[in-house]
Amino acid sequence: MENLDWKNLGFGYSDTNSNIRCYYRDGKWGALEVSNSNQITMHMAATCLHYGQEAFEGLKAYRGKDGKIRVFRIEENARRMQSSARGILMPELPVETFKEGVFKAIKENEEYVPPYGSGASLYIRPLLIGVGPQIGVKPADEYLFMVFVMPVGPYFKEGFKPTDYVIYREYDRAAPQGTGNIKVGGNYAASLNAGIRAHNEGYSAVLYLDAREKKYLDECGPANFFGIKGNSYVTPKSQSILPSITNKSLRQLAKDMGMNVEERKVPVEELAEFSEAGACGTAAVLSPVRSVYDADKDIRYVYGDEPGEVCQKLYEKLINIQYGCEDDPYGWVTIVE
Ligand code: PLP
Ligand code: COI
């Protein structure tokens, strides 16, 4: 692993030593198994292939200055996967099994956890899929939970550099009462057309509006959105956005910095009132927004070429906790023993 170019890693798949698997059969979860294969075999009528019975998670492990490996708010991911499972009628995986699976995946691939100071981290991808056959639209009888990992760099290749976002009213990623608030594959399939168009037109991601009225901000394709207005951290409240663990953490850190936190409907036009804006998520960390272009109205909201002061402070506070460089007053971090 010594010759991996840690500092120049992008956000992409790469093979590691092994991954973790656990099957749900006959109404119960089996034991966690280690596999050296990056392939899975399943029935051609598996419900994940036909009817989208698929949920995933994303979290990261960070190597600290002290050499220790830390994961951030793992129980939140475990619980969100349970919520995703309930949303599309899959069995819930116990929180403890989720944690054990993640820890095992990290330990099996310890040498892939990037060194401190490289700016890289180990991305962890838990996955829950229906593998039992059905051809009527019904939930499967059998499920597979997996965890695989890979070292990654920044999600947006610019890293902590402001980038451009775009609003297109002709696409929705999730319906108002649909599955936007859980992490299921269908939401991401629905976002591909708009996301690739945005990339081709030079934007980092789409900033979606609420699907019902197209009046309020929802979130970005792979991350939540926030704006800074005076001394307030403003972030959309919506039933169709993913409850981001990073955003939840930033809200707490903003409060601790003496800011007001407003989680509410955010009208599109309010983009003009922010002094800074950001996208936040596990992969995106905190990615400052340089501009948002409303393509339908031909209006450009501009925040600047350099990260704003508040984004900078929040970003540093967050990564310092994640890498174990600062106190962790809320117990967000777990050391992988
Ligand atoms: N929104 C969407 C659609 C996402 O896919 C993600 C990534 O997980 C997020 C927001 C950020 O969530 P978190 O901070 O929990 O990673
Ligand atoms: C994450 O931030 O973990 C995500 O899942 C976002 C994206 C890679 C889908």
Short mmCIF file of C-alpha atoms and ligand atoms in Angstrom, two decimals:
data_model
loop_
_atom_site.label_atom_id
_atom_site.label_comp_id
_atom_site.label_asym_id
_atom_site.label_seq_id
_atom_site.Cartn_x
_atom_site.Cartn_y
_atom_site.Cartn_z
CA MET A 1 0.00 0.00 0.00
CA GLU A 2 3.01 2.29 0.51
CA ASN A 3 3.02 3.20 -3.15
CA LEU A 4 -0.60 4.35 -3.27
CA ASP A 5 -0.72 8.01 -4.25
CA TRP A 6 -2.85 9.00 -1.23
CA LYS A 7 -2.76 12.74 -1.89
CA ASN A 8 -4.15 12.45 -5.39
CA LEU A 9 -6.95 9.99 -4.83
CA GLY A 10 -10.28 10.84 -6.40
CA PHE A 11 -13.68 9.60 -5.27
CA GLY A 12 -13.97 6.25 -7.01
CA TYR A 13 -14.19 2.52 -6.60
CA SER A 14 -11.09 0.45 -6.05
CA ASP A 15 -10.60 -3.12 -4.87
CA THR A 16 -9.35 -3.86 -1.37
CA ASN A 17 -8.64 -7.15 0.45
CA SER A 18 -12.11 -8.22 1.39
CA ASN A 19 -15.70 -7.31 2.17
CA ILE A 20 -18.30 -8.37 4.68
CA ARG A 21 -21.56 -10.16 4.00
CA CYS A 22 -24.54 -11.23 6.05
CA TYR A 23 -27.66 -12.97 4.78
CA TYR A 24 -31.23 -12.74 6.02
CA ARG A 25 -32.96 -16.07 5.46
CA ASP A 26 -35.93 -17.83 7.06
CA GLY A 27 -36.84 -14.68 8.93
CA LYS A 28 -33.49 -14.11 10.62
CA TRP A 29 -30.05 -12.60 10.12
CA GLY A 30 -27.14 -15.01 9.86
CA ALA A 31 -23.48 -14.53 10.83
CA LEU A 32 -21.13 -11.94 9.33
CA GLU A 33 -18.85 -13.52 6.75
CA VAL A 34 -15.65 -12.26 5.15
CA SER A 35 -15.39 -12.55 1.37
CA ASN A 36 -12.41 -11.99 -0.92
CA SER A 37 -14.56 -11.67 -4.02
CA ASN A 38 -15.88 -8.45 -5.46
CA GLN A 39 -18.68 -10.39 -7.16
CA ILE A 40 -22.07 -11.48 -5.86
CA THR A 41 -24.24 -14.23 -7.20
CA MET A 42 -27.98 -13.91 -7.00
CA HIS A 43 -31.21 -15.11 -8.52
CA MET A 44 -32.11 -13.35 -11.76
CA ALA A 45 -35.51 -12.51 -10.27
CA ALA A 46 -33.97 -10.87 -7.16
CA THR A 47 -36.11 -7.92 -6.10
CA CYS A 48 -33.15 -5.53 -6.02
CA LEU A 49 -32.76 -6.02 -9.76
CA HIS A 50 -36.40 -5.55 -10.69
CA TYR A 51 -38.18 -3.49 -8.10
CA GLY A 52 -35.39 -1.51 -6.53
CA GLN A 53 -35.32 -3.16 -3.11
CA GLU A 54 -31.95 -1.61 -2.38
CA ALA A 55 -30.67 0.76 0.27
CA PHE A 56 -27.13 1.92 0.96
CA GLU A 57 -25.16 4.01 3.38
CA GLY A 58 -21.98 6.01 3.25
CA LEU A 59 -19.60 6.77 6.09
CA LYS A 60 -15.88 7.25 6.47
CA ALA A 61 -12.98 6.09 8.61
CA TYR A 62 -10.20 8.58 9.31
CA ARG A 63 -6.66 7.96 10.47
CA GLY A 64 -5.59 10.44 13.14
CA LYS A 65 -2.21 11.92 13.95
CA ASP A 66 -2.00 9.28 16.68
CA GLY A 67 -2.37 6.54 14.06
CA LYS A 68 -5.77 5.51 15.45
CA ILE A 69 -8.69 4.92 13.12
CA ARG A 70 -11.94 6.71 13.86
CA VAL A 71 -15.44 6.48 12.42
CA PHE A 72 -17.92 9.31 12.62
CA ARG A 73 -21.46 8.91 14.01
CA ILE A 74 -21.77 5.31 12.93
CA GLU A 75 -24.98 4.73 14.90
CA GLU A 76 -26.70 7.42 12.88
CA ASN A 77 -25.87 5.54 9.68
CA ALA A 78 -27.06 2.29 11.22
CA ARG A 79 -30.37 3.86 12.18
CA ARG A 80 -30.80 5.56 8.84
CA MET A 81 -30.32 2.22 7.11
CA GLN A 82 -33.08 0.84 9.33
CA SER A 83 -35.30 3.72 8.29
CA SER A 84 -34.50 3.03 4.61
CA ALA A 85 -35.33 -0.64 5.20
CA ARG A 86 -38.72 0.23 6.71
CA GLY A 87 -39.40 2.54 3.78
CA ILE A 88 -39.13 -0.21 1.16
CA LEU A 89 -40.19 -3.20 3.28
CA MET A 90 -36.83 -4.81 3.91
CA PRO A 91 -35.92 -6.34 7.28
CA GLU A 92 -34.08 -3.98 9.61
CA LEU A 93 -30.51 -4.89 10.41
CA PRO A 94 -29.74 -4.56 14.14
CA VAL A 95 -27.56 -1.52 14.90
CA GLU A 96 -24.98 -3.76 16.55
CA THR A 97 -24.67 -5.98 13.47
CA PHE A 98 -24.26 -2.91 11.28
CA LYS A 99 -21.48 -1.62 13.53
CA GLU A 100 -19.78 -4.99 13.74
CA GLY A 101 -19.89 -5.34 9.95
CA VAL A 102 -18.38 -1.90 9.44
CA PHE A 103 -15.63 -2.43 12.03
CA LYS A 104 -14.78 -5.81 10.56
CA ALA A 105 -14.58 -4.34 7.05
CA ILE A 106 -12.21 -1.64 8.30
CA LYS A 107 -10.00 -4.07 10.18
CA GLU A 108 -9.79 -6.45 7.23
CA ASN A 109 -8.59 -3.56 5.09
CA GLU A 110 -6.65 -1.54 7.63
CA GLU A 111 -3.74 -0.82 5.31
CA TYR A 112 -6.13 0.98 2.97
CA VAL A 113 -6.99 3.62 5.58
CA PRO A 114 -5.07 6.63 4.23
CA PRO A 115 -2.34 8.17 6.38
CA TYR A 116 -3.01 11.26 8.47
CA GLY A 117 -2.30 14.45 6.57
CA SER A 118 -3.02 13.03 3.11
CA GLY A 119 -6.50 14.55 3.14
CA ALA A 120 -7.89 11.17 2.11
CA SER A 121 -10.10 8.78 4.10
CA LEU A 122 -11.57 5.33 3.85
CA TYR A 123 -15.06 5.44 2.37
CA ILE A 124 -17.35 2.74 3.71
CA ARG A 125 -20.29 1.55 1.67
CA PRO A 126 -22.84 -0.63 3.49
CA LEU A 127 -25.49 -2.08 1.21
CA LEU A 128 -28.77 -3.89 1.85
CA ILE A 129 -30.47 -5.66 -1.07
CA GLY A 130 -33.37 -7.99 -1.70
CA VAL A 131 -31.88 -11.14 -3.21
CA GLY A 132 -34.86 -13.47 -3.02
CA PRO A 133 -36.88 -13.95 -6.23
CA GLN A 134 -40.27 -12.33 -6.84
CA ILE A 135 -41.95 -11.50 -10.07
CA GLY A 136 -45.08 -9.96 -8.64
CA VAL A 137 -44.35 -6.60 -7.04
CA LYS A 138 -43.69 -7.90 -3.53
CA PRO A 139 -40.84 -7.77 -1.05
CA ALA A 140 -38.25 -10.56 -1.20
CA ASP A 141 -37.92 -13.31 1.40
CA GLU A 142 -34.11 -13.13 1.40
CA TYR A 143 -31.72 -10.20 1.81
CA LEU A 144 -28.02 -9.56 1.72
CA PHE A 145 -26.23 -6.94 3.81
CA MET A 146 -22.71 -6.12 2.63
CA VAL A 147 -19.97 -3.71 3.59
CA PHE A 148 -17.10 -2.79 1.32
CA VAL A 149 -14.55 -0.05 1.63
CA MET A 150 -12.15 1.98 -0.51
CA PRO A 151 -9.69 4.81 0.04
CA VAL A 152 -11.00 8.08 -1.40
CA GLY A 153 -10.12 11.70 -1.91
CA PRO A 154 -12.56 14.57 -2.38
CA TYR A 155 -15.96 13.94 -4.00
CA PHE A 156 -15.79 17.13 -6.00
CA LYS A 157 -12.32 17.15 -7.55
CA GLU A 158 -11.80 20.73 -6.45
CA GLY A 159 -11.83 19.62 -2.77
CA PHE A 160 -12.46 22.50 -0.39
CA LYS A 161 -12.77 24.98 -3.25
CA PRO A 162 -16.03 26.65 -4.16
CA THR A 163 -17.80 25.19 -7.20
CA ASP A 164 -20.92 25.93 -9.24
CA TYR A 165 -24.41 24.43 -8.88
CA VAL A 166 -27.44 24.60 -11.13
CA ILE A 167 -31.23 24.58 -10.80
CA TYR A 168 -33.31 22.89 -13.52
CA ARG A 169 -37.04 22.75 -12.92
CA GLU A 170 -37.65 19.92 -15.37
CA TYR A 171 -36.19 17.20 -13.12
CA ASP A 172 -37.15 15.86 -9.70
CA ARG A 173 -35.10 13.39 -7.74
CA ALA A 174 -37.87 12.41 -5.35
CA ALA A 175 -41.62 12.89 -4.99
CA PRO A 176 -43.06 14.97 -2.12
CA GLN A 177 -44.29 11.86 -0.26
CA GLY A 178 -41.90 9.48 -1.95
CA THR A 179 -38.54 8.05 -0.95
CA GLY A 180 -36.37 11.18 -0.88
CA ASN A 181 -35.92 10.95 2.90
CA ILE A 182 -34.39 7.47 2.77
CA LYS A 183 -31.22 6.33 1.05
CA VAL A 184 -32.50 4.01 -1.66
CA GLY A 185 -30.99 3.42 -5.09
CA GLY A 186 -34.07 4.61 -6.98
CA ASN A 187 -33.49 8.21 -5.88
CA TYR A 188 -30.03 8.12 -7.43
CA ALA A 189 -31.26 6.50 -10.66
CA ALA A 190 -33.78 9.34 -10.87
CA SER A 191 -30.98 11.87 -10.47
CA LEU A 192 -28.65 10.56 -13.18
CA ASN A 193 -30.02 12.49 -16.17
CA ALA A 194 -29.99 15.84 -14.42
CA GLY A 195 -26.67 15.12 -12.69
CA ILE A 196 -24.83 14.19 -15.89
CA ARG A 197 -26.32 17.15 -17.72
CA ALA A 198 -25.11 19.42 -14.91
CA HIS A 199 -21.61 17.94 -15.17
CA ASN A 200 -21.57 18.35 -18.93
CA GLU A 201 -22.59 21.96 -18.53
CA GLY A 202 -19.79 22.61 -16.04
CA TYR A 203 -21.59 22.33 -12.70
CA SER A 204 -20.68 20.19 -9.71
CA ALA A 205 -24.25 19.15 -9.03
CA VAL A 206 -27.92 20.00 -9.34
CA LEU A 207 -29.65 21.94 -6.61
CA TYR A 208 -33.14 20.43 -6.57
CA LEU A 209 -36.27 22.35 -5.73
CA ASP A 210 -39.27 20.90 -3.94
CA ALA A 211 -41.09 18.72 -6.44
CA ARG A 212 -44.62 19.89 -5.55
CA GLU A 213 -44.37 23.64 -5.97
CA LYS A 214 -40.85 24.33 -7.23
CA LYS A 215 -40.74 27.18 -4.76
CA TYR A 216 -38.35 25.96 -2.12
CA LEU A 217 -34.83 24.55 -2.04
CA ASP A 218 -34.53 20.83 -1.40
CA GLU A 219 -30.97 19.54 -1.63
CA CYS A 220 -28.12 18.81 -4.00
CA GLY A 221 -27.84 15.48 -5.85
CA PRO A 222 -25.37 13.91 -3.40
CA ALA A 223 -25.48 16.34 -0.44
CA ASN A 224 -27.64 18.68 1.65
CA PHE A 225 -27.55 22.44 1.12
CA PHE A 226 -27.14 25.35 3.54
CA GLY A 227 -26.76 29.10 3.31
CA ILE A 228 -25.29 31.65 5.71
CA LYS A 229 -27.34 34.77 6.31
CA GLY A 230 -26.09 37.24 8.91
CA ASN A 231 -25.46 35.13 11.97
CA SER A 232 -27.74 32.32 10.82
CA TYR A 233 -27.12 28.89 9.37
CA VAL A 234 -30.14 28.27 7.14
CA THR A 235 -30.93 24.84 5.76
CA PRO A 236 -34.01 23.43 4.02
CA LYS A 237 -36.55 21.41 5.94
CA SER A 238 -38.29 19.08 3.53
CA GLN A 239 -39.85 15.65 3.57
CA SER A 240 -38.08 14.75 0.34
CA ILE A 241 -34.48 15.33 1.36
CA LEU A 242 -32.11 12.89 2.99
CA PRO A 243 -31.55 13.69 6.67
CA SER A 244 -27.80 14.28 6.35
CA ILE A 245 -25.66 13.34 9.32
CA THR A 246 -23.08 15.92 8.24
CA ASN A 247 -25.73 18.64 8.14
CA LYS A 248 -27.00 17.60 11.58
CA SER A 249 -23.42 17.88 12.86
CA LEU A 250 -22.85 21.27 11.20
CA ARG A 251 -26.07 22.57 12.77
CA GLN A 252 -24.69 21.64 16.18
CA LEU A 253 -21.29 23.17 15.43
CA ALA A 254 -22.93 26.36 14.13
CA LYS A 255 -24.93 26.62 17.37
CA ASP A 256 -21.76 26.08 19.36
CA MET A 257 -20.18 28.94 17.41
CA GLY A 258 -23.04 31.17 18.62
CA MET A 259 -25.00 31.12 15.37
CA ASN A 260 -28.75 30.77 14.98
CA VAL A 261 -29.80 27.64 13.19
CA GLU A 262 -32.86 27.81 10.97
CA GLU A 263 -34.17 24.55 9.58
CA ARG A 264 -37.18 25.58 7.54
CA LYS A 265 -38.59 26.02 4.06
CA VAL A 266 -36.14 28.13 2.07
CA PRO A 267 -37.64 29.97 -0.93
CA VAL A 268 -35.44 29.89 -4.05
CA GLU A 269 -35.20 33.69 -4.08
CA GLU A 270 -33.55 33.60 -0.66
CA LEU A 271 -30.41 32.44 -2.45
CA ALA A 272 -29.88 36.17 -3.11
CA GLU A 273 -29.69 36.86 0.63
CA PHE A 274 -26.92 34.44 1.57
CA SER A 275 -23.37 35.63 2.04
CA GLU A 276 -22.06 32.05 1.75
CA ALA A 277 -23.49 28.69 0.81
CA GLY A 278 -22.35 25.10 1.02
CA ALA A 279 -23.13 21.51 0.16
CA CYS A 280 -22.57 18.97 2.92
CA GLY A 281 -22.41 15.22 3.17
CA THR A 282 -20.08 12.36 4.00
CA ALA A 283 -18.57 12.26 0.51
CA ALA A 284 -18.83 16.03 -0.09
CA VAL A 285 -17.73 16.90 3.50
CA LEU A 286 -18.37 20.65 3.30
CA SER A 287 -18.07 21.88 -0.26
CA PRO A 288 -18.45 25.63 -0.54
CA VAL A 289 -20.74 26.90 -3.28
CA ARG A 290 -19.26 29.46 -5.67
CA SER A 291 -22.51 30.12 -7.46
CA VAL A 292 -25.99 28.75 -8.11
CA TYR A 293 -27.32 29.26 -11.61
CA ASP A 294 -31.10 29.18 -11.95
CA ALA A 295 -31.17 27.91 -15.53
CA ASP A 296 -34.91 28.49 -16.05
CA LYS A 297 -34.89 32.08 -14.85
CA ASP A 298 -31.37 32.88 -16.07
CA ILE A 299 -30.37 34.23 -12.65
CA ARG A 300 -26.94 33.60 -11.15
CA TYR A 301 -26.47 33.80 -7.39
CA VAL A 302 -22.77 34.32 -6.70
CA TYR A 303 -20.92 33.65 -3.43
CA GLY A 304 -17.29 34.00 -4.45
CA ASP A 305 -14.19 32.15 -5.56
CA GLU A 306 -12.83 31.55 -2.08
CA PRO A 307 -14.50 29.73 0.82
CA GLY A 308 -16.31 32.15 3.13
CA GLU A 309 -15.25 32.63 6.71
CA VAL A 310 -18.12 30.63 8.20
CA CYS A 311 -17.70 27.72 5.78
CA GLN A 312 -14.01 27.68 6.59
CA LYS A 313 -14.61 27.58 10.34
CA LEU A 314 -17.30 24.92 10.14
CA TYR A 315 -15.19 22.79 7.83
CA GLU A 316 -12.16 22.92 10.09
CA LYS A 317 -14.16 22.19 13.20
CA LEU A 318 -15.81 19.21 11.54
CA ILE A 319 -12.68 17.60 10.11
CA ASN A 320 -10.72 18.23 13.29
CA ILE A 321 -13.30 16.22 15.21
CA GLN A 322 -13.36 13.52 12.53
CA TYR A 323 -9.56 13.12 12.49
CA GLY A 324 -9.34 13.26 16.28
CA CYS A 325 -7.46 16.58 16.37
CA GLU A 326 -10.00 18.28 18.62
CA ASP A 327 -12.23 17.38 21.52
CA ASP A 328 -15.29 15.40 20.64
CA PRO A 329 -17.78 16.79 23.18
CA TYR A 330 -20.76 14.89 21.76
CA GLY A 331 -19.13 11.49 21.42
CA TRP A 332 -19.51 11.47 17.64
CA VAL A 333 -16.34 9.54 17.05
CA THR A 334 -15.65 5.86 17.74
CA ILE A 335 -12.10 4.53 17.73
CA VAL A 336 -11.80 1.27 15.84
CA GLU A 337 -9.91 -1.04 18.19
N1 PLP B 1 -28.25 13.99 0.47
C1 PLP B 1 -28.09 12.96 -0.35
C2 PLP B 1 -29.04 12.81 -1.47
C3 PLP B 1 -27.03 12.06 -0.15
O1 PLP B 1 -26.85 11.02 -0.97
C4 PLP B 1 -26.16 12.26 0.92
C5 PLP B 1 -25.07 11.34 1.19
O2 PLP B 1 -25.14 10.47 1.99
C6 PLP B 1 -26.38 13.36 1.77
C7 PLP B 1 -27.43 14.21 1.50
C8 PLP B 1 -25.49 13.63 2.92
O3 PLP B 1 -25.78 12.78 3.99
P1 PLP B 1 -24.67 12.42 5.07
O4 PLP B 1 -24.20 13.71 5.61
O5 PLP B 1 -25.38 11.62 6.08
O6 PLP B 1 -23.62 11.68 4.34
C1 COI B 2 -22.28 9.92 0.74
O1 COI B 2 -21.98 11.09 0.94
O2 COI B 2 -21.89 9.01 1.48
C2 COI B 2 -23.09 9.54 -0.40
O3 COI B 2 -23.64 8.49 -0.35
C3 COI B 2 -23.20 10.48 -1.51
C4 COI B 2 -22.99 9.91 -2.87
C5 COI B 2 -21.67 9.25 -3.07
C6 COI B 2 -24.15 9.11 -3.31
#
